[in-house]
Coordinates of C-alpha atoms and ligand atoms in Angstrom, one line a residue:
M148 CA 58.1 -100.6 -174.3
Y149 CA 58.6 -101.6 -170.7
A150 CA 61.4 -104.1 -171.0
T151 CA 64.7 -102.6 -170.4
G152 CA 65.4 -102.7 -174.1
P153 CA 68.5 -103.6 -176.1
Q154 CA 70.3 -100.5 -174.9
H155 CA 70.2 -102.0 -171.4
G156 CA 71.1 -105.5 -172.6
Q157 CA 67.9 -107.3 -171.8
R158 CA 68.6 -110.9 -172.6
G159 CA 67.1 -114.4 -172.2
S160 CA 64.9 -116.7 -174.3
G161 CA 61.6 -114.9 -174.0
A162 CA 60.0 -115.3 -170.6
A163 CA 60.8 -111.7 -169.6
Q164 CA 60.5 -110.0 -172.9
V165 CA 57.8 -107.4 -173.7
E166 CA 56.5 -108.6 -177.0
H167 CA 52.7 -108.2 -176.7
P168 CA 51.7 -104.8 -175.6
Q169 CA 48.0 -105.4 -176.1
T170 CA 47.5 -108.5 -173.9
G171 CA 51.1 -108.8 -172.6
D172 CA 50.8 -112.5 -172.6
G173 CA 51.2 -113.8 -176.2
G174 CA 48.2 -116.2 -176.0
Q175 CA 48.8 -117.5 -172.5
F176 CA 45.4 -116.3 -171.3
A177 CA 43.6 -118.1 -174.0
A178 CA 45.5 -121.4 -173.4
A179 CA 45.0 -121.2 -169.7
V180 CA 41.2 -120.6 -170.0
L181 CA 40.8 -123.4 -172.5
D182 CA 42.8 -125.8 -170.3
G183 CA 41.3 -124.7 -167.0
L184 CA 37.7 -125.0 -168.2
S185 CA 38.4 -128.4 -169.7
Q186 CA 39.2 -129.9 -166.3
R187 CA 36.7 -131.9 -164.3
R188 CA 37.1 -129.2 -161.5
K189 CA 37.2 -126.0 -163.5
S190 CA 39.8 -123.4 -162.7
I191 CA 41.6 -120.3 -164.1
P192 CA 44.9 -119.3 -162.6
S193 CA 44.7 -116.1 -160.5
R194 CA 47.5 -114.3 -162.3
F195 CA 45.0 -113.6 -165.1
F196 CA 43.0 -111.3 -162.8
Y197 CA 45.4 -108.5 -163.6
D198 CA 44.5 -106.9 -166.8
A199 CA 44.0 -103.1 -166.7
A200 CA 40.5 -103.4 -165.2
G201 CA 41.6 -106.1 -162.7
S202 CA 44.6 -104.1 -161.5
E203 CA 42.3 -101.1 -161.0
L204 CA 39.8 -103.3 -159.0
F205 CA 42.7 -104.7 -156.9
E206 CA 43.7 -101.1 -156.0
Q207 CA 40.1 -100.5 -154.9
I208 CA 40.3 -103.7 -152.8
T209 CA 43.4 -102.4 -151.0
R210 CA 41.4 -99.4 -149.7
L211 CA 38.4 -101.5 -148.4
P212 CA 37.8 -101.5 -144.7
E213 CA 37.5 -105.3 -144.6
Y214 CA 40.8 -105.8 -146.5
Y215 CA 43.2 -105.4 -143.6
L216 CA 46.2 -106.7 -145.5
T217 CA 47.3 -103.6 -147.3
R218 CA 47.0 -101.1 -144.5
T219 CA 48.5 -103.4 -142.0
E220 CA 51.5 -104.3 -144.1
S221 CA 52.0 -100.6 -145.0
R222 CA 52.1 -99.7 -141.4
I223 CA 54.7 -102.3 -140.7
L224 CA 56.7 -101.0 -143.7
E225 CA 56.4 -97.4 -142.5
T226 CA 57.7 -98.3 -139.1
H227 CA 60.6 -100.5 -140.1
A228 CA 61.6 -99.4 -143.6
S229 CA 65.1 -98.3 -142.6
E230 CA 65.9 -101.6 -140.9
M231 CA 64.5 -103.6 -143.9
I232 CA 66.8 -102.0 -146.4
D233 CA 69.8 -101.5 -144.1
R234 CA 71.9 -103.6 -146.4
L235 CA 70.9 -101.6 -149.6
T236 CA 73.9 -99.5 -150.7
S237 CA 73.9 -96.8 -153.4
R238 CA 75.1 -99.4 -155.9
G239 CA 72.2 -101.7 -154.9
V240 CA 69.2 -102.8 -156.9
L241 CA 65.7 -103.2 -155.4
V242 CA 63.8 -105.9 -157.4
E243 CA 60.1 -106.1 -156.7
F244 CA 58.0 -109.1 -157.7
G245 CA 54.3 -108.5 -158.5
S246 CA 54.9 -104.8 -158.0
G247 CA 51.4 -103.7 -159.0
S248 CA 51.0 -100.0 -158.2
S249 CA 54.4 -99.9 -156.4
L250 CA 52.7 -97.7 -153.7
K251 CA 54.2 -99.7 -150.8
T252 CA 57.6 -99.5 -152.5
E253 CA 57.6 -95.8 -151.9
L254 CA 57.9 -96.5 -148.2
L255 CA 61.2 -98.2 -148.9
L256 CA 62.4 -95.9 -151.6
S257 CA 62.0 -92.9 -149.3
K258 CA 64.6 -94.4 -147.0
A259 CA 66.9 -95.8 -149.8
P260 CA 70.2 -94.3 -150.7
R261 CA 70.5 -92.2 -153.9
G262 CA 71.9 -94.2 -156.9
I263 CA 69.9 -97.4 -156.5
A264 CA 68.0 -98.9 -159.4
Y265 CA 64.4 -100.1 -159.0
V266 CA 63.2 -103.1 -161.1
P267 CA 59.4 -103.7 -160.8
V268 CA 58.4 -107.0 -162.3
D269 CA 54.7 -107.6 -163.1
V270 CA 52.4 -109.2 -165.6
S271 CA 50.2 -106.1 -165.7
I272 CA 51.4 -103.6 -168.3
A273 CA 48.9 -101.0 -167.1
A274 CA 50.1 -101.3 -163.5
L275 CA 53.8 -101.0 -164.6
A276 CA 53.0 -98.0 -166.8
D277 CA 51.1 -96.1 -164.0
A278 CA 53.8 -96.9 -161.4
R279 CA 56.6 -95.7 -163.7
R280 CA 54.8 -92.4 -164.4
R281 CA 54.1 -91.8 -160.7
L282 CA 57.6 -92.8 -159.5
A283 CA 59.2 -90.5 -162.1
S284 CA 57.5 -87.5 -160.6
R285 CA 57.9 -88.5 -156.9
F286 CA 61.5 -89.8 -157.1
P287 CA 63.1 -87.8 -159.9
G288 CA 66.4 -89.3 -160.9
L289 CA 65.5 -92.8 -159.6
D290 CA 66.6 -95.4 -162.2
V291 CA 63.3 -97.4 -162.8
R292 CA 63.5 -100.5 -165.1
P293 CA 60.1 -102.1 -165.4
V294 CA 60.1 -105.7 -166.6
L295 CA 56.8 -107.2 -167.9
A296 CA 57.1 -110.8 -167.0
D297 CA 55.6 -113.8 -165.2
F298 CA 57.7 -114.0 -162.1
S299 CA 57.3 -117.8 -162.1
D300 CA 59.5 -117.9 -165.2
P301 CA 63.3 -117.8 -164.6
I302 CA 64.0 -114.3 -163.6
V303 CA 65.8 -112.3 -166.3
L304 CA 67.0 -108.9 -165.0
P305 CA 68.6 -106.1 -167.1
A306 CA 72.1 -107.4 -167.9
D307 CA 73.8 -104.2 -166.9
L308 CA 72.6 -104.6 -163.4
D309 CA 74.1 -108.1 -163.1
A310 CA 77.1 -107.2 -161.0
R311 CA 75.2 -105.0 -158.6
P312 CA 73.9 -106.3 -155.2
K313 CA 70.2 -107.1 -155.1
I314 CA 67.5 -107.0 -152.6
G315 CA 64.2 -108.6 -153.5
F316 CA 60.9 -107.2 -152.3
F317 CA 57.7 -109.4 -152.6
P318 CA 55.0 -107.6 -150.6
G319 CA 51.2 -108.1 -150.4
S320 CA 51.2 -111.8 -149.5
T321 CA 51.2 -112.6 -153.2
I322 CA 53.2 -115.6 -152.1
G323 CA 50.0 -116.8 -150.5
N324 CA 48.4 -117.2 -154.0
L325 CA 50.6 -120.2 -154.6
K326 CA 50.3 -123.7 -153.1
P327 CA 53.1 -124.2 -150.6
G328 CA 55.0 -126.5 -152.9
R329 CA 54.9 -123.9 -155.7
A330 CA 55.8 -121.2 -153.2
V331 CA 59.0 -123.2 -152.4
D332 CA 59.8 -123.4 -156.1
L333 CA 59.2 -119.7 -156.6
L334 CA 61.3 -118.7 -153.7
S335 CA 64.1 -121.0 -155.0
S336 CA 63.9 -119.3 -158.3
F337 CA 64.1 -115.8 -156.7
L338 CA 67.2 -117.0 -154.8
K339 CA 68.8 -118.1 -158.1
G340 CA 67.7 -114.9 -159.9
L341 CA 68.8 -112.5 -157.2
S342 CA 72.2 -114.2 -156.8
A343 CA 74.9 -114.2 -154.2
G344 CA 74.6 -112.1 -151.1
S345 CA 71.0 -111.1 -151.7
R346 CA 68.1 -111.0 -149.4
L347 CA 64.3 -111.0 -149.8
I348 CA 61.8 -108.9 -147.9
I349 CA 58.5 -110.7 -148.2
G350 CA 55.0 -109.9 -147.0
V351 CA 53.1 -112.9 -145.6
D352 CA 49.5 -112.8 -144.3
L353 CA 49.0 -114.7 -141.0
K354 CA 46.4 -117.2 -139.8
K355 CA 43.6 -115.5 -137.8
D356 CA 39.9 -115.7 -137.0
P357 CA 38.3 -117.2 -140.1
R358 CA 35.5 -114.6 -139.9
T359 CA 38.0 -111.8 -140.4
L360 CA 39.5 -113.7 -143.3
V361 CA 36.2 -114.3 -145.0
R362 CA 35.1 -110.7 -144.6
A363 CA 38.3 -109.5 -146.2
Y364 CA 37.4 -111.5 -149.4
N365 CA 33.6 -110.9 -149.2
D366 CA 33.4 -107.1 -148.8
A367 CA 30.1 -105.4 -148.3
A368 CA 30.6 -103.1 -151.3
G369 CA 31.1 -106.0 -153.7
V370 CA 34.5 -104.9 -155.0
T371 CA 36.0 -108.3 -154.5
A372 CA 33.1 -109.9 -156.3
A373 CA 33.7 -107.5 -159.2
F374 CA 37.4 -108.4 -159.1
N375 CA 36.6 -112.1 -159.3
L376 CA 33.9 -111.6 -162.0
N377 CA 36.3 -109.5 -164.0
I378 CA 38.1 -112.7 -165.1
L379 CA 34.9 -113.6 -167.0
A380 CA 34.7 -110.0 -168.4
R381 CA 38.3 -110.4 -169.5
I382 CA 37.3 -113.6 -171.4
N383 CA 34.6 -111.6 -173.1
R384 CA 37.0 -108.7 -173.9
D385 CA 40.1 -110.6 -174.9
L386 CA 38.7 -113.8 -176.3
G387 CA 35.6 -112.5 -177.9
A388 CA 33.1 -114.5 -175.7
A389 CA 29.7 -113.4 -174.5
I390 CA 29.5 -114.7 -171.0
D391 CA 26.5 -113.4 -169.0
L392 CA 28.2 -112.2 -165.8
D393 CA 24.9 -112.2 -164.0
A394 CA 24.8 -116.0 -164.4
F395 CA 27.8 -116.3 -162.0
Q396 CA 28.2 -115.4 -158.4
H397 CA 31.4 -114.6 -156.4
E398 CA 32.1 -117.0 -153.5
A399 CA 35.0 -116.8 -150.9
V400 CA 35.3 -119.6 -148.3
Y401 CA 38.0 -120.4 -145.8
D402 CA 39.3 -124.0 -145.8
P403 CA 40.9 -124.5 -142.3
L404 CA 42.6 -127.8 -143.3
E405 CA 44.4 -126.2 -146.2
G406 CA 44.7 -122.9 -144.3
R407 CA 43.5 -120.9 -147.3
I408 CA 40.8 -118.7 -148.6
E409 CA 39.4 -120.0 -151.8
M410 CA 37.7 -117.8 -154.4
H411 CA 35.2 -119.4 -156.8
L412 CA 32.7 -118.3 -159.5
V413 CA 29.5 -120.2 -159.1
S414 CA 27.3 -120.9 -162.1
L415 CA 23.8 -119.9 -161.1
A416 CA 22.2 -121.9 -163.9
T417 CA 22.9 -124.8 -166.2
Q418 CA 24.5 -123.2 -169.2
E419 CA 26.9 -123.7 -172.1
L420 CA 29.6 -121.2 -172.8
P421 CA 31.1 -121.0 -176.3
I422 CA 34.7 -119.8 -176.0
L423 CA 37.2 -119.7 -179.0
G424 CA 35.2 -122.3 -180.9
R425 CA 34.9 -124.7 -177.9
R426 CA 31.8 -125.2 -175.8
F427 CA 32.0 -125.5 -172.0
Y428 CA 29.1 -127.0 -170.1
F429 CA 28.2 -125.9 -166.6
R430 CA 25.7 -127.4 -164.2
A431 CA 23.8 -125.1 -161.9
G432 CA 26.1 -124.7 -158.8
E433 CA 29.2 -125.8 -160.6
R434 CA 32.2 -123.6 -159.7
I435 CA 35.3 -122.2 -161.4
H436 CA 38.1 -122.0 -158.8
T437 CA 39.9 -118.7 -159.4
E438 CA 42.2 -118.1 -156.5
N439 CA 43.8 -119.6 -153.3
S440 CA 45.1 -117.3 -150.7
Y441 CA 47.2 -119.2 -148.1
K442 CA 47.5 -117.9 -144.6
Y443 CA 50.6 -119.0 -142.7
S444 CA 51.9 -119.1 -139.1
V445 CA 55.3 -117.5 -138.8
A446 CA 56.9 -120.9 -138.1
Q447 CA 55.1 -122.5 -141.1
F448 CA 56.4 -119.8 -143.5
R449 CA 60.0 -120.0 -142.1
D450 CA 59.8 -123.7 -143.0
V451 CA 58.8 -122.8 -146.5
A452 CA 61.7 -120.4 -146.7
R453 CA 64.2 -122.9 -145.5
A454 CA 62.9 -125.6 -147.9
S455 CA 63.6 -123.1 -150.7
G456 CA 67.2 -122.6 -149.7
W457 CA 66.8 -119.2 -148.0
I458 CA 67.8 -118.6 -144.3
P459 CA 64.9 -116.9 -142.5
A460 CA 66.1 -113.9 -140.5
R461 CA 64.2 -111.0 -139.1
V462 CA 60.3 -110.9 -138.8
W463 CA 58.3 -107.7 -138.4
M464 CA 54.6 -107.7 -137.4
D465 CA 51.8 -105.4 -136.3
P466 CA 50.7 -105.5 -132.7
A467 CA 47.7 -107.7 -133.4
Q468 CA 49.9 -110.1 -135.4
Y469 CA 47.6 -110.0 -138.4
F470 CA 50.5 -109.7 -141.0
S471 CA 54.2 -110.3 -141.2
V472 CA 57.0 -108.9 -143.2
Q473 CA 59.9 -111.4 -143.2
E474 CA 63.5 -111.1 -144.1
L475 CA 65.1 -114.1 -145.9
V476 CA 68.9 -114.1 -146.5
A477 CA 70.8 -116.0 -149.2
A478 CA 73.0 -118.7 -147.6
D479 CA 76.1 -116.9 -148.8
G480 CA 75.0 -113.6 -147.2
V481 CA 75.4 -112.8 -143.5
P482 CA 72.2 -112.7 -141.6
S483 CA 72.0 -109.4 -139.7
A484 CA 70.0 -111.0 -136.9
Q485 CA 68.7 -114.4 -136.2
G486 CA 65.3 -115.2 -134.6
F487 CA 62.4 -112.8 -134.3
E488 CA 61.8 -109.2 -133.7
W489 CA 58.3 -108.5 -132.4
S490 CA 57.0 -105.1 -133.0
Ligands
SAH83 N1 52.6 -105.7 -154.6 C1 51.4 -105.0 -154.7 C2 50.4 -105.7 -155.6 C3 49.8 -107.0 -155.1 S1 48.6 -107.6 -156.2 C4 50.8 -104.9 -153.3 O1 51.4 -105.5 -152.4 O2 49.8 -104.2 -153.1 C5 49.5 -108.8 -157.0 C6 50.3 -108.3 -158.2 O3 51.1 -109.3 -158.7 C7 49.5 -107.7 -159.3 O4 50.0 -106.5 -159.7 C8 49.6 -108.8 -160.4 O5 49.6 -108.3 -161.7 C9 51.0 -109.4 -160.1 N2 51.1 -110.8 -160.4 C10 50.3 -111.8 -160.1 N3 50.8 -113.0 -160.6 C11 52.0 -112.7 -161.2 C12 52.9 -113.4 -161.9 N4 52.8 -114.7 -162.0 N5 54.0 -112.8 -162.4 C13 54.1 -111.4 -162.3 N6 53.2 -110.7 -161.6 C14 52.2 -111.3 -161.1
AVI84 C1 47.4 -110.3 -154.5 N1 46.8 -111.2 -153.5 C2 47.7 -111.4 -152.4 C3 45.5 -110.8 -153.1 C4 45.0 -111.8 -151.9 O1 44.6 -111.3 -150.9 O2 45.1 -113.0 -152.1 C5 44.5 -110.9 -154.2 C6 43.1 -110.7 -153.8 N2 42.1 -111.5 -154.0 C7 41.0 -111.1 -153.5 N3 41.2 -110.0 -152.8 C8 42.6 -109.7 -153.0

């Protein structure tokens, strides 16, 4: 449904195919839950937050007063969109990783030349469907090619776009949800997937007062708590379990040594959860680690980019330097500017 389909020559061995419209993951959620809950320190990978309900809850998070990330990044994009895509020609392809609602993308698309193709890549079929519908009405004639895929797998883009120049877009500080070593691997994989002459525009949340960070992940209205608990609700829905959500509590803490917000689900009681024929024992106070959200300094992130083979180029920030949008250039491309641009 959302893959580019045979008429567009989608190829590859499976990672980027759309085979499972109901769950979109072909059993990966079940395997990840069984594996993660079997560990001594229980965990579930954060990419499984984003079923239809989780994607909707994330959209609510983006509008929270405490969650400064989305509005700050959007303002940076609004101010500098033309510079960010100054190398995108009418033959170009904008490839967005973890595109979600594609709302921020509109800020770039409104400055982009006619004729470009837009390839949103996401694990959430609901988010891709909503975005495609909205973009079709707001940007009639835009060639939108959604790809339902895990962006950690080798990137498989529609084959007929192969020869066209690509610009990657990875907003939202989703890169922060990976440990730095994995972030290096992911950026290397994007470099390979986007090919020669490409660049990547990436949103990176910055280190700041830990109180501001903790508030952003512990909002007063409890939306982030609902987002976190939704992963248990998803286990109930998709895997036929009957977990009592009231027996778990959302927790978000900042670890200054790791430089990351950690989200956990804390078991409020000693309990045993039957899931897919297995039983998982929890002590009262035992936690499931559900997400890391790393916060970088500009210099730290430029090191990550270099380690992955990209050349760091321009950096755009808000006046309070809460958030950065950074340009990375493929070694065979020509950087348009070296060093920083402070906004
Ligand atoms: N880019 C949007 C959405 C960020 S939320 C923004 O900046 O507001 C993170 C998005 O990444 C979600 O839509 C989620 O479904 C997607 N995502 C998370 N892990 C992913 C993965 N491994 N592969 C593909 N998409 C992923
Ligand atoms: C998508 N990602 C960058 C968000 C973040 O801030 O780490 C997900 C999120 N988790 C809790 N609130 C928002």
